[in-house]
């Protein structure tokens, strides 16, 4: 694509944002930025180092020595591919905790804005259209019922060989939804000019085509 375009995709966990965004990126030939993975990566490093997220000086010290990048669709934390390590219910909750911290948000949002300024991107997360890229050319808010989102996440974990319990996954989804929508810093909500896409009972291809139809 000759001109730089920015596509924001927001929504709760399990709505299919990452899957859809990756496919749209491939069809349009633009970069996919998984901001949720960035918060998961910070949560993962916090957990591995045994740092209490409430200890802001320790968090800030850790952040000053942290690098996050995307290579071939994989997230690289301090030079290491952590795709598998961050895709667990525990890391989902850790991501929710660290995403409420101002120093973490400041570092990652600055990084995300730099990416969006340099090239055409489709970026998914919780506050892309409302905070990270409020001037994005296209904004979408994807959602689905908590039960369907839990079922998708459960099947994803089982497929990866991770031991999972549907009821626990649903409980985690509902807890994450509450925390994301009630946090003080940039709570999860649709941008005023976002197109709402309820993916409950809708196939992936149909959602991709609806987004491509709007962009093209």
N, C-alpha and C. Protein backbone atom coordinates (compact mmCIF):
# COMPACT_ATOMS: atom_id res chain seq x y z
N UNK A 1 0.85 -1.18 0.00
CA UNK A 1 0.00 0.00 0.00
C UNK A 1 0.89 1.24 0.00
N UNK A 2 0.57 2.22 -0.87
CA UNK A 2 1.44 3.37 -1.04
C UNK A 2 1.34 4.36 0.11
N UNK A 3 0.16 4.51 0.71
CA UNK A 3 0.00 5.46 1.80
C UNK A 3 -0.03 4.73 3.13
N UNK A 4 0.38 5.46 4.19
CA UNK A 4 0.36 4.87 5.52
C UNK A 4 -1.07 4.90 6.05
N UNK A 5 -1.56 3.74 6.46
CA UNK A 5 -2.88 3.67 7.09
C UNK A 5 -2.72 2.97 8.43
N UNK A 6 -3.58 3.33 9.36
CA UNK A 6 -3.54 2.72 10.69
C UNK A 6 -4.93 2.19 11.02
N UNK A 7 -4.96 0.94 11.42
CA UNK A 7 -6.22 0.28 11.76
C UNK A 7 -6.17 -0.14 13.22
N UNK A 8 -7.12 0.35 14.00
CA UNK A 8 -7.20 0.02 15.43
C UNK A 8 -8.29 -1.02 15.65
N UNK A 9 -7.94 -2.09 16.36
CA UNK A 9 -8.91 -3.14 16.69
C UNK A 9 -8.89 -3.35 18.19
N UNK A 10 -9.97 -2.95 18.85
CA UNK A 10 -10.07 -3.11 20.30
C UNK A 10 -11.12 -4.15 20.66
N UNK A 11 -11.09 -4.57 21.92
CA UNK A 11 -12.10 -5.51 22.38
C UNK A 11 -11.58 -6.36 23.53
N UNK A 12 -12.47 -7.08 24.20
CA UNK A 12 -12.09 -7.91 25.34
C UNK A 12 -11.34 -9.17 24.90
N UNK A 13 -10.76 -9.87 25.89
CA UNK A 13 -10.02 -11.09 25.61
C UNK A 13 -10.89 -12.17 24.98
N UNK A 14 -10.35 -12.86 23.98
CA UNK A 14 -11.06 -13.96 23.35
C UNK A 14 -12.05 -13.55 22.28
N UNK A 15 -12.08 -12.28 21.91
CA UNK A 15 -13.02 -11.82 20.89
C UNK A 15 -12.55 -12.16 19.49
N UNK A 16 -11.30 -12.61 19.38
CA UNK A 16 -10.76 -12.97 18.07
C UNK A 16 -9.93 -11.87 17.43
N UNK A 17 -9.57 -10.86 18.22
CA UNK A 17 -8.84 -9.71 17.68
C UNK A 17 -7.54 -10.11 16.98
N UNK A 18 -6.73 -10.90 17.67
CA UNK A 18 -5.42 -11.26 17.13
C UNK A 18 -5.55 -12.08 15.85
N UNK A 19 -6.41 -13.07 15.87
CA UNK A 19 -6.61 -13.93 14.69
C UNK A 19 -7.05 -13.11 13.49
N UNK A 20 -8.04 -12.25 13.71
CA UNK A 20 -8.57 -11.42 12.63
C UNK A 20 -7.54 -10.41 12.15
N UNK A 21 -6.87 -9.75 13.10
CA UNK A 21 -5.89 -8.72 12.73
C UNK A 21 -4.74 -9.30 11.91
N UNK A 22 -4.29 -10.50 12.27
CA UNK A 22 -3.21 -11.14 11.53
C UNK A 22 -3.62 -11.39 10.07
N UNK A 23 -4.86 -11.87 9.89
CA UNK A 23 -5.34 -12.17 8.54
C UNK A 23 -5.52 -10.90 7.71
N UNK A 24 -6.05 -9.85 8.35
CA UNK A 24 -6.22 -8.57 7.65
C UNK A 24 -4.85 -8.00 7.26
N UNK A 25 -3.90 -8.10 8.17
CA UNK A 25 -2.54 -7.59 7.90
C UNK A 25 -1.94 -8.29 6.68
N UNK A 26 -2.13 -9.61 6.64
CA UNK A 26 -1.58 -10.39 5.52
C UNK A 26 -2.22 -10.00 4.20
N UNK A 27 -3.54 -9.81 4.22
CA UNK A 27 -4.25 -9.47 2.98
C UNK A 27 -3.92 -8.06 2.49
N UNK A 28 -3.66 -7.15 3.43
CA UNK A 28 -3.36 -5.77 3.05
C UNK A 28 -1.86 -5.52 2.88
N UNK A 29 -1.05 -6.48 3.34
CA UNK A 29 0.39 -6.32 3.25
C UNK A 29 0.94 -5.29 4.21
N UNK A 30 0.35 -5.23 5.43
CA UNK A 30 0.81 -4.27 6.43
C UNK A 30 1.25 -5.02 7.69
N UNK A 31 1.87 -4.30 8.62
CA UNK A 31 2.41 -4.91 9.84
C UNK A 31 1.33 -5.12 10.90
N UNK A 32 1.36 -6.29 11.52
CA UNK A 32 0.44 -6.57 12.63
C UNK A 32 1.17 -6.37 13.94
N UNK A 33 0.60 -5.55 14.84
CA UNK A 33 1.19 -5.29 16.15
C UNK A 33 0.23 -5.79 17.23
N UNK A 34 0.65 -6.81 17.97
CA UNK A 34 -0.16 -7.40 19.03
C UNK A 34 0.20 -6.73 20.36
N UNK A 35 -0.54 -5.67 20.70
CA UNK A 35 -0.20 -4.93 21.93
C UNK A 35 -0.49 -5.74 23.18
N UNK A 36 -1.50 -6.62 23.11
CA UNK A 36 -1.79 -7.46 24.25
C UNK A 36 -0.62 -8.35 24.60
N UNK A 37 0.08 -8.84 23.56
CA UNK A 37 1.26 -9.67 23.78
C UNK A 37 2.36 -8.87 24.46
N UNK A 38 2.42 -7.58 24.17
CA UNK A 38 3.44 -6.73 24.80
C UNK A 38 3.20 -6.64 26.31
N UNK A 39 1.94 -6.48 26.71
CA UNK A 39 1.63 -6.43 28.15
C UNK A 39 1.83 -7.80 28.79
N UNK A 40 1.51 -8.86 28.05
CA UNK A 40 1.74 -10.20 28.56
C UNK A 40 3.24 -10.43 28.78
N UNK A 41 4.05 -9.91 27.86
CA UNK A 41 5.50 -10.08 27.96
C UNK A 41 6.04 -9.38 29.21
N UNK A 42 5.52 -8.18 29.49
CA UNK A 42 5.94 -7.47 30.70
C UNK A 42 5.47 -8.24 31.94
N UNK A 43 4.25 -8.76 31.88
CA UNK A 43 3.73 -9.56 32.99
C UNK A 43 4.58 -10.80 33.21
N UNK A 44 4.99 -11.42 32.10
CA UNK A 44 5.83 -12.62 32.17
C UNK A 44 7.17 -12.31 32.82
N UNK A 45 7.82 -11.23 32.39
CA UNK A 45 9.12 -10.87 32.96
C UNK A 45 8.99 -10.52 34.43
N UNK A 46 7.91 -9.82 34.77
CA UNK A 46 7.65 -9.47 36.17
C UNK A 46 7.54 -10.73 37.02
N UNK A 47 6.80 -11.72 36.50
CA UNK A 47 6.60 -12.97 37.22
C UNK A 47 7.89 -13.76 37.36
N UNK A 48 8.65 -13.88 36.27
CA UNK A 48 9.90 -14.64 36.28
C UNK A 48 10.91 -14.05 37.26
N UNK A 49 10.96 -12.72 37.32
CA UNK A 49 11.91 -12.06 38.21
C UNK A 49 11.39 -11.93 39.64
N UNK A 50 10.14 -12.36 39.86
CA UNK A 50 9.58 -12.32 41.20
C UNK A 50 9.35 -10.92 41.73
N UNK A 51 9.03 -10.00 40.83
CA UNK A 51 8.81 -8.60 41.22
C UNK A 51 7.34 -8.38 41.56
N UNK A 52 7.08 -7.70 42.65
CA UNK A 52 5.72 -7.33 43.02
C UNK A 52 5.33 -6.13 42.16
N UNK A 53 4.28 -6.24 41.33
CA UNK A 53 3.88 -5.12 40.47
C UNK A 53 3.61 -3.82 41.26
N UNK A 54 3.28 -3.96 42.55
CA UNK A 54 3.02 -2.78 43.37
C UNK A 54 4.30 -2.03 43.72
N UNK A 55 5.45 -2.68 43.52
CA UNK A 55 6.74 -2.05 43.80
C UNK A 55 7.17 -1.26 42.56
N UNK A 56 6.70 -0.01 42.46
CA UNK A 56 6.94 0.78 41.26
C UNK A 56 8.42 1.04 40.97
N UNK A 57 9.26 1.34 41.98
CA UNK A 57 10.69 1.53 41.68
C UNK A 57 11.30 0.30 41.03
N UNK A 58 10.95 -0.89 41.52
CA UNK A 58 11.48 -2.13 40.95
C UNK A 58 10.95 -2.33 39.53
N UNK A 59 9.68 -1.99 39.31
CA UNK A 59 9.10 -2.11 37.98
C UNK A 59 9.78 -1.16 37.00
N UNK A 60 10.00 0.08 37.43
CA UNK A 60 10.64 1.07 36.56
C UNK A 60 12.06 0.66 36.22
N UNK A 61 12.77 0.08 37.20
CA UNK A 61 14.13 -0.40 36.97
C UNK A 61 14.12 -1.53 35.95
N UNK A 62 13.16 -2.44 36.07
CA UNK A 62 13.04 -3.54 35.13
C UNK A 62 12.72 -3.02 33.73
N UNK A 63 11.80 -2.07 33.63
CA UNK A 63 11.38 -1.53 32.34
C UNK A 63 12.53 -0.84 31.62
N UNK A 64 13.42 -0.22 32.38
CA UNK A 64 14.54 0.49 31.77
C UNK A 64 15.50 -0.46 31.08
N UNK A 65 15.42 -1.75 31.45
CA UNK A 65 16.32 -2.76 30.87
C UNK A 65 15.51 -3.81 30.10
N UNK A 66 14.43 -3.36 29.46
CA UNK A 66 13.55 -4.28 28.73
C UNK A 66 13.39 -3.84 27.28
N UNK A 67 13.50 -4.79 26.36
CA UNK A 67 13.25 -4.50 24.94
C UNK A 67 12.20 -5.48 24.43
N UNK A 68 11.27 -4.96 23.63
CA UNK A 68 10.22 -5.78 23.03
C UNK A 68 10.15 -5.48 21.54
N UNK A 69 10.10 -6.53 20.74
CA UNK A 69 10.04 -6.34 19.29
C UNK A 69 9.19 -7.46 18.70
N UNK A 70 8.81 -7.32 17.43
CA UNK A 70 8.09 -8.35 16.70
C UNK A 70 8.91 -8.76 15.49
N UNK A 71 9.13 -10.05 15.36
CA UNK A 71 9.89 -10.59 14.23
C UNK A 71 9.10 -11.75 13.63
N UNK A 72 8.69 -11.58 12.39
CA UNK A 72 7.92 -12.64 11.73
C UNK A 72 6.64 -13.01 12.44
N UNK A 73 6.03 -12.02 13.11
CA UNK A 73 4.78 -12.26 13.82
C UNK A 73 4.96 -12.77 15.23
N UNK A 74 6.20 -13.05 15.62
CA UNK A 74 6.48 -13.52 16.98
C UNK A 74 6.97 -12.38 17.85
N UNK A 75 6.66 -12.44 19.15
CA UNK A 75 7.10 -11.40 20.07
C UNK A 75 8.44 -11.79 20.69
N UNK A 76 9.36 -10.85 20.68
CA UNK A 76 10.71 -11.08 21.18
C UNK A 76 10.94 -10.20 22.40
N UNK A 77 11.14 -10.83 23.54
CA UNK A 77 11.38 -10.12 24.80
C UNK A 77 12.86 -10.26 25.17
N UNK A 78 13.55 -9.15 25.19
CA UNK A 78 14.99 -9.16 25.52
C UNK A 78 15.75 -10.20 24.69
N UNK A 79 15.39 -10.27 23.41
CA UNK A 79 16.10 -11.18 22.50
C UNK A 79 15.60 -12.60 22.48
N UNK A 80 14.56 -12.91 23.28
CA UNK A 80 14.04 -14.28 23.36
C UNK A 80 12.59 -14.35 22.88
N UNK A 81 12.30 -15.37 22.07
CA UNK A 81 10.93 -15.60 21.61
C UNK A 81 10.11 -16.15 22.78
N UNK A 82 9.08 -15.41 23.18
CA UNK A 82 8.27 -15.84 24.34
C UNK A 82 6.81 -16.11 23.95
N UNK A 83 6.57 -16.39 22.67
CA UNK A 83 5.21 -16.65 22.20
C UNK A 83 4.47 -17.66 23.07
N UNK A 84 5.09 -18.81 23.31
CA UNK A 84 4.43 -19.88 24.07
C UNK A 84 4.28 -19.55 25.54
N UNK A 85 5.30 -18.94 26.11
CA UNK A 85 5.32 -18.68 27.56
C UNK A 85 4.25 -17.69 28.01
N UNK A 86 3.84 -16.78 27.12
CA UNK A 86 2.91 -15.73 27.55
C UNK A 86 1.44 -16.08 27.30
N UNK A 87 1.17 -17.18 26.59
CA UNK A 87 -0.21 -17.53 26.23
C UNK A 87 -0.84 -18.49 27.23
N UNK A 88 -0.91 -18.08 28.48
CA UNK A 88 -1.54 -18.89 29.52
C UNK A 88 -2.50 -18.01 30.31
N UNK A 89 -3.51 -18.60 30.98
CA UNK A 89 -4.42 -17.81 31.80
C UNK A 89 -3.69 -16.98 32.86
N UNK A 90 -2.62 -17.55 33.44
CA UNK A 90 -1.86 -16.81 34.46
C UNK A 90 -1.25 -15.55 33.88
N UNK A 91 -0.67 -15.65 32.68
CA UNK A 91 -0.06 -14.47 32.06
C UNK A 91 -1.12 -13.46 31.61
N UNK A 92 -2.33 -13.96 31.32
CA UNK A 92 -3.43 -13.06 30.98
C UNK A 92 -3.75 -12.17 32.18
N UNK A 93 -3.80 -12.77 33.36
CA UNK A 93 -4.08 -12.01 34.56
C UNK A 93 -2.92 -11.09 34.92
N UNK A 94 -1.69 -11.55 34.70
CA UNK A 94 -0.53 -10.71 34.96
C UNK A 94 -0.54 -9.49 34.03
N UNK A 95 -0.95 -9.72 32.79
CA UNK A 95 -1.02 -8.62 31.83
C UNK A 95 -2.02 -7.57 32.30
N UNK A 96 -3.15 -8.04 32.85
CA UNK A 96 -4.16 -7.13 33.36
C UNK A 96 -3.62 -6.30 34.52
N UNK A 97 -2.82 -6.94 35.37
CA UNK A 97 -2.26 -6.23 36.53
C UNK A 97 -1.25 -5.16 36.10
N UNK A 98 -0.29 -5.55 35.27
CA UNK A 98 0.76 -4.59 34.90
C UNK A 98 0.24 -3.49 33.98
N UNK A 99 -0.84 -3.80 33.24
CA UNK A 99 -1.38 -2.78 32.32
C UNK A 99 -2.04 -1.62 33.07
N UNK A 100 -2.28 -1.81 34.37
CA UNK A 100 -2.86 -0.74 35.17
C UNK A 100 -1.80 0.23 35.71
N UNK A 101 -0.52 -0.10 35.49
CA UNK A 101 0.57 0.70 36.02
C UNK A 101 1.00 1.77 35.02
N UNK A 102 1.04 3.01 35.47
CA UNK A 102 1.39 4.13 34.59
C UNK A 102 2.75 3.97 33.91
N UNK A 103 3.81 3.54 34.62
CA UNK A 103 5.11 3.40 33.95
C UNK A 103 5.09 2.36 32.82
N UNK A 104 4.36 1.27 33.03
CA UNK A 104 4.26 0.23 32.01
C UNK A 104 3.52 0.76 30.79
N UNK A 105 2.40 1.41 31.02
CA UNK A 105 1.59 1.94 29.92
C UNK A 105 2.38 3.00 29.15
N UNK A 106 3.10 3.86 29.88
CA UNK A 106 3.86 4.93 29.22
C UNK A 106 4.91 4.35 28.28
N UNK A 107 5.62 3.34 28.75
CA UNK A 107 6.68 2.73 27.93
C UNK A 107 6.11 2.05 26.69
N UNK A 108 5.07 1.24 26.89
CA UNK A 108 4.54 0.47 25.77
C UNK A 108 3.75 1.33 24.78
N UNK A 109 3.00 2.29 25.29
CA UNK A 109 2.24 3.17 24.39
C UNK A 109 3.19 3.99 23.52
N UNK A 110 4.29 4.47 24.11
CA UNK A 110 5.28 5.23 23.34
C UNK A 110 5.86 4.35 22.23
N UNK A 111 6.14 3.10 22.56
CA UNK A 111 6.69 2.16 21.57
C UNK A 111 5.68 1.88 20.46
N UNK A 112 4.41 1.71 20.85
CA UNK A 112 3.36 1.43 19.86
C UNK A 112 3.15 2.62 18.93
N UNK A 113 3.20 3.82 19.47
CA UNK A 113 3.02 5.01 18.63
C UNK A 113 4.17 5.19 17.65
N UNK A 114 5.38 4.83 18.08
CA UNK A 114 6.53 4.91 17.18
C UNK A 114 6.36 3.96 16.01
N UNK A 115 5.87 2.75 16.29
CA UNK A 115 5.63 1.78 15.23
C UNK A 115 4.60 2.31 14.23
N UNK A 116 3.51 2.88 14.77
CA UNK A 116 2.42 3.37 13.92
C UNK A 116 2.81 4.58 13.10
N UNK A 117 3.78 5.34 13.57
CA UNK A 117 4.21 6.54 12.84
C UNK A 117 5.13 6.19 11.67
N UNK A 118 5.74 5.02 11.75
CA UNK A 118 6.75 4.66 10.76
C UNK A 118 6.21 3.87 9.56
N UNK A 119 5.08 3.18 9.75
CA UNK A 119 4.59 2.31 8.68
C UNK A 119 3.11 2.02 8.86
N UNK A 120 2.50 1.43 7.84
CA UNK A 120 1.10 1.03 7.93
C UNK A 120 0.98 -0.15 8.89
N UNK A 121 0.02 -0.05 9.81
CA UNK A 121 -0.12 -1.10 10.81
C UNK A 121 -1.60 -1.39 11.09
N UNK A 122 -1.83 -2.61 11.56
CA UNK A 122 -3.10 -2.93 12.20
C UNK A 122 -2.71 -3.36 13.61
N UNK A 123 -3.28 -2.71 14.59
CA UNK A 123 -2.88 -2.89 15.98
C UNK A 123 -4.09 -3.28 16.80
N UNK A 124 -3.95 -4.33 17.60
CA UNK A 124 -5.09 -4.73 18.42
C UNK A 124 -4.74 -4.66 19.90
N UNK A 125 -5.76 -4.40 20.72
CA UNK A 125 -5.54 -4.28 22.15
C UNK A 125 -6.81 -3.88 22.88
N UNK A 126 -6.64 -3.11 23.95
CA UNK A 126 -7.77 -2.68 24.76
C UNK A 126 -8.07 -1.19 24.62
N UNK A 127 -7.07 -0.41 24.21
CA UNK A 127 -7.27 1.06 24.15
C UNK A 127 -6.59 1.68 22.94
N UNK A 128 -6.56 0.94 21.83
CA UNK A 128 -5.86 1.43 20.65
C UNK A 128 -6.58 2.64 20.04
N UNK A 129 -7.88 2.49 19.81
CA UNK A 129 -8.64 3.57 19.19
C UNK A 129 -8.92 4.73 20.11
N UNK A 130 -8.90 4.50 21.41
CA UNK A 130 -9.20 5.56 22.38
C UNK A 130 -7.96 6.27 22.90
N UNK A 131 -6.80 5.60 22.85
CA UNK A 131 -5.61 6.19 23.46
C UNK A 131 -4.35 6.10 22.61
N UNK A 132 -4.02 4.92 22.14
CA UNK A 132 -2.76 4.74 21.40
C UNK A 132 -2.82 5.42 20.04
N UNK A 133 -3.88 5.16 19.27
CA UNK A 133 -4.04 5.76 17.94
C UNK A 133 -5.42 6.38 17.81
N UNK A 134 -5.71 7.45 18.57
CA UNK A 134 -7.03 8.07 18.48
C UNK A 134 -7.32 8.68 17.11
N UNK A 135 -6.26 8.90 16.31
CA UNK A 135 -6.43 9.48 14.98
C UNK A 135 -6.29 8.41 13.89
N UNK A 136 -6.44 7.14 14.26
CA UNK A 136 -6.36 6.06 13.27
C UNK A 136 -7.43 6.23 12.20
N UNK A 137 -7.08 5.89 10.98
CA UNK A 137 -8.02 6.03 9.88
C UNK A 137 -9.22 5.09 10.01
N UNK A 138 -9.00 3.92 10.62
CA UNK A 138 -10.08 2.94 10.78
C UNK A 138 -10.05 2.38 12.20
N UNK A 139 -11.23 2.30 12.81
CA UNK A 139 -11.33 1.79 14.17
C UNK A 139 -12.46 0.75 14.26
N UNK A 140 -12.13 -0.37 14.89
CA UNK A 140 -13.12 -1.43 15.08
C UNK A 140 -13.10 -1.87 16.54
N UNK A 141 -14.27 -2.25 17.04
CA UNK A 141 -14.38 -2.80 18.40
C UNK A 141 -15.03 -4.15 18.28
N UNK A 142 -14.25 -5.21 18.53
CA UNK A 142 -14.74 -6.58 18.41
C UNK A 142 -15.14 -7.13 19.77
N UNK A 143 -16.25 -7.83 19.80
CA UNK A 143 -16.68 -8.44 21.05
C UNK A 143 -17.40 -9.75 20.73
N UNK A 144 -17.78 -10.48 21.77
CA UNK A 144 -18.54 -11.72 21.65
C UNK A 144 -18.97 -12.07 23.07
N UNK A 145 -19.91 -13.00 23.20
CA UNK A 145 -20.35 -13.38 24.53
C UNK A 145 -19.18 -13.97 25.33
N UNK A 146 -19.23 -13.82 26.65
CA UNK A 146 -18.16 -14.35 27.50
C UNK A 146 -18.03 -15.86 27.32
N UNK A 147 -19.16 -16.54 27.16
CA UNK A 147 -19.14 -18.00 27.01
C UNK A 147 -18.43 -18.41 25.72
N UNK A 148 -18.73 -17.71 24.64
CA UNK A 148 -18.09 -18.06 23.37
C UNK A 148 -16.59 -17.74 23.41
N UNK A 149 -16.25 -16.62 24.04
CA UNK A 149 -14.84 -16.26 24.14
C UNK A 149 -14.07 -17.27 25.00
N UNK A 150 -14.71 -17.73 26.06
CA UNK A 150 -14.08 -18.74 26.93
C UNK A 150 -13.89 -20.05 26.17
N UNK A 151 -14.87 -20.42 25.37
CA UNK A 151 -14.79 -21.65 24.59
C UNK A 151 -13.64 -21.57 23.59
N UNK A 152 -13.49 -20.41 22.96
CA UNK A 152 -12.39 -20.24 22.00
C UNK A 152 -11.04 -20.35 22.70
N UNK A 153 -10.91 -19.67 23.84
CA UNK A 153 -9.64 -19.67 24.56
C UNK A 153 -9.33 -21.08 25.08
N UNK A 154 -10.36 -21.78 25.58
CA UNK A 154 -10.18 -23.14 26.08
C UNK A 154 -9.66 -24.06 24.97
N UNK A 155 -10.29 -24.00 23.80
CA UNK A 155 -9.88 -24.85 22.68
C UNK A 155 -8.47 -24.51 22.22
N UNK A 156 -8.13 -23.22 22.26
CA UNK A 156 -6.79 -22.79 21.87
C UNK A 156 -5.73 -23.38 22.80
N UNK A 157 -6.01 -23.36 24.11
CA UNK A 157 -5.07 -23.89 25.09
C UNK A 157 -4.91 -25.40 24.94
N UNK A 158 -6.05 -26.10 24.76
CA UNK A 158 -6.01 -27.55 24.60
C UNK A 158 -5.23 -27.93 23.35
N UNK A 159 -5.44 -27.18 22.28
CA UNK A 159 -4.74 -27.46 21.01
C UNK A 159 -3.23 -27.31 21.17
N UNK A 160 -2.83 -26.40 22.08
CA UNK A 160 -1.40 -26.19 22.31
C UNK A 160 -0.84 -27.16 23.35
N UNK A 161 -1.69 -28.08 23.82
CA UNK A 161 -1.23 -29.07 24.78
C UNK A 161 -1.17 -28.56 26.21
N UNK A 162 -1.84 -27.44 26.47
CA UNK A 162 -1.85 -26.85 27.82
C UNK A 162 -3.08 -27.34 28.57
N UNK A 163 -2.87 -27.86 29.77
CA UNK A 163 -3.97 -28.36 30.59
C UNK A 163 -4.89 -27.20 30.97
N UNK A 164 -6.17 -27.32 30.67
CA UNK A 164 -7.10 -26.21 30.92
C UNK A 164 -8.47 -26.73 31.35
N UNK A 165 -9.20 -25.92 32.08
CA UNK A 165 -10.55 -26.24 32.53
C UNK A 165 -11.46 -25.11 32.04
N UNK A 166 -12.52 -25.48 31.31
CA UNK A 166 -13.40 -24.46 30.72
C UNK A 166 -13.95 -23.50 31.76
N UNK A 167 -14.44 -24.02 32.89
CA UNK A 167 -15.04 -23.15 33.91
C UNK A 167 -14.03 -22.15 34.45
N UNK A 168 -12.78 -22.58 34.61
CA UNK A 168 -11.73 -21.68 35.10
C UNK A 168 -11.40 -20.62 34.05
N UNK A 169 -11.38 -21.05 32.78
CA UNK A 169 -11.11 -20.10 31.69
C UNK A 169 -12.21 -19.04 31.64
N UNK A 170 -13.48 -19.48 31.78
CA UNK A 170 -14.60 -18.54 31.77
C UNK A 170 -14.49 -17.57 32.94
N UNK A 171 -14.14 -18.09 34.10
CA UNK A 171 -14.00 -17.24 35.29
C UNK A 171 -12.90 -16.20 35.07
N UNK A 172 -11.78 -16.62 34.45
CA UNK A 172 -10.68 -15.70 34.17
C UNK A 172 -11.11 -14.62 33.17
N UNK A 173 -11.89 -15.04 32.16
CA UNK A 173 -12.37 -14.09 31.14
C UNK A 173 -13.25 -13.02 31.80
N UNK A 174 -14.17 -13.46 32.64
CA UNK A 174 -15.09 -12.52 33.29
C UNK A 174 -14.35 -11.58 34.24
N UNK A 175 -13.35 -12.13 34.95
CA UNK A 175 -12.57 -11.30 35.87
C UNK A 175 -11.75 -10.28 35.10
N UNK A 176 -11.15 -10.72 33.99
CA UNK A 176 -10.34 -9.82 33.16
C UNK A 176 -11.23 -8.73 32.57
N UNK A 177 -12.42 -9.10 32.13
CA UNK A 177 -13.36 -8.10 31.57
C UNK A 177 -13.64 -7.01 32.60
N UNK A 178 -13.92 -7.44 33.83
CA UNK A 178 -14.24 -6.47 34.89
C UNK A 178 -13.06 -5.54 35.16
N UNK A 179 -11.88 -6.12 35.27
CA UNK A 179 -10.70 -5.31 35.55
C UNK A 179 -10.39 -4.35 34.41
N UNK A 180 -10.53 -4.83 33.18
CA UNK A 180 -10.22 -3.98 32.02
C UNK A 180 -11.19 -2.81 31.88
N UNK A 181 -12.46 -3.06 32.18
CA UNK A 181 -13.47 -2.00 32.00
C UNK A 181 -13.55 -1.05 33.21
N UNK A 182 -12.97 -1.45 34.33
CA UNK A 182 -13.06 -0.62 35.53
C UNK A 182 -11.73 0.01 35.96
N UNK A 183 -10.66 -0.24 35.19
CA UNK A 183 -9.38 0.33 35.59
C UNK A 183 -9.39 1.84 35.39
N UNK A 184 -8.59 2.51 36.17
CA UNK A 184 -8.55 3.98 36.12
C UNK A 184 -7.86 4.49 34.87
N UNK A 185 -6.78 3.82 34.46
CA UNK A 185 -6.03 4.25 33.28
C UNK A 185 -6.57 3.60 32.02
N UNK A 186 -7.09 4.41 31.11
CA UNK A 186 -7.53 3.94 29.79
C UNK A 186 -8.36 2.66 29.84
N UNK A 187 -9.54 2.69 30.45
CA UNK A 187 -10.38 1.49 30.53
C UNK A 187 -10.85 1.02 29.16
N UNK A 188 -11.18 -0.26 29.09
CA UNK A 188 -11.67 -0.84 27.84
C UNK A 188 -13.05 -0.28 27.51
N UNK A 189 -13.15 0.36 26.35
CA UNK A 189 -14.43 0.86 25.85
C UNK A 189 -14.26 1.18 24.37
N UNK A 190 -15.35 1.17 23.60
CA UNK A 190 -15.23 1.49 22.18
C UNK A 190 -14.95 2.98 21.98
N UNK A 191 -14.15 3.30 20.97
CA UNK A 191 -13.98 4.70 20.59
C UNK A 191 -15.31 5.18 20.04
N UNK A 192 -15.58 6.46 20.17
CA UNK A 192 -16.88 6.99 19.73
C UNK A 192 -17.14 6.73 18.25
N UNK A 193 -16.08 6.70 17.45
CA UNK A 193 -16.25 6.51 16.01
C UNK A 193 -15.87 5.09 15.55
N UNK A 194 -15.81 4.15 16.50
CA UNK A 194 -15.46 2.78 16.14
C UNK A 194 -16.66 2.03 15.58
N UNK A 195 -16.39 1.10 14.67
CA UNK A 195 -17.41 0.21 14.13
C UNK A 195 -17.46 -1.01 15.04
N UNK A 196 -18.64 -1.32 15.59
CA UNK A 196 -18.79 -2.44 16.51
C UNK A 196 -19.01 -3.74 15.73
N UNK A 197 -18.20 -4.76 16.04
CA UNK A 197 -18.33 -6.06 15.39
C UNK A 197 -18.55 -7.12 16.47
N UNK A 198 -19.77 -7.64 16.56
CA UNK A 198 -20.07 -8.72 17.50
C UNK A 198 -19.81 -10.03 16.74
N UNK A 199 -18.78 -10.77 17.18
CA UNK A 199 -18.37 -11.97 16.45
C UNK A 199 -19.01 -13.25 16.97
N UNK A 200 -19.98 -13.12 17.86
CA UNK A 200 -20.67 -14.31 18.37
C UNK A 200 -21.35 -15.06 17.23
N UNK A 201 -20.94 -16.29 17.02
CA UNK A 201 -21.56 -17.11 15.99
C UNK A 201 -21.19 -16.74 14.57
N UNK A 202 -20.19 -15.87 14.39
CA UNK A 202 -19.78 -15.45 13.05
C UNK A 202 -18.41 -16.04 12.73
N UNK A 203 -18.24 -16.54 11.52
CA UNK A 203 -16.98 -17.15 11.11
C UNK A 203 -15.88 -16.13 10.91
N UNK A 204 -14.65 -16.58 11.02
CA UNK A 204 -13.48 -15.72 10.87
C UNK A 204 -13.46 -15.02 9.51
N UNK A 205 -13.70 -15.77 8.45
CA UNK A 205 -13.64 -15.20 7.10
C UNK A 205 -14.63 -14.05 6.92
N UNK A 206 -15.81 -14.20 7.50
CA UNK A 206 -16.83 -13.15 7.37
C UNK A 206 -16.40 -11.86 8.07
N UNK A 207 -15.80 -12.01 9.25
CA UNK A 207 -15.33 -10.83 9.99
C UNK A 207 -14.21 -10.13 9.21
N UNK A 208 -13.28 -10.93 8.67
CA UNK A 208 -12.17 -10.37 7.89
C UNK A 208 -12.71 -9.60 6.70
N UNK A 209 -13.67 -10.16 5.99
CA UNK A 209 -14.23 -9.50 4.81
C UNK A 209 -14.96 -8.20 5.19
N UNK A 210 -15.60 -8.19 6.35
CA UNK A 210 -16.29 -6.96 6.77
C UNK A 210 -15.29 -5.84 7.02
N UNK A 211 -14.16 -6.19 7.64
CA UNK A 211 -13.13 -5.18 7.89
C UNK A 211 -12.49 -4.72 6.58
N UNK A 212 -12.18 -5.67 5.70
CA UNK A 212 -11.58 -5.31 4.42
C UNK A 212 -12.53 -4.44 3.59
N UNK A 213 -13.83 -4.73 3.71
CA UNK A 213 -14.81 -3.94 2.99
C UNK A 213 -14.80 -2.49 3.43
N UNK A 214 -14.63 -2.26 4.72
CA UNK A 214 -14.58 -0.90 5.25
C UNK A 214 -13.28 -0.20 4.83
N UNK A 215 -12.18 -0.93 4.89
CA UNK A 215 -10.87 -0.33 4.57
C UNK A 215 -10.72 -0.05 3.08
N UNK A 216 -11.19 -0.98 2.25
CA UNK A 216 -11.02 -0.81 0.81
C UNK A 216 -12.06 0.13 0.21
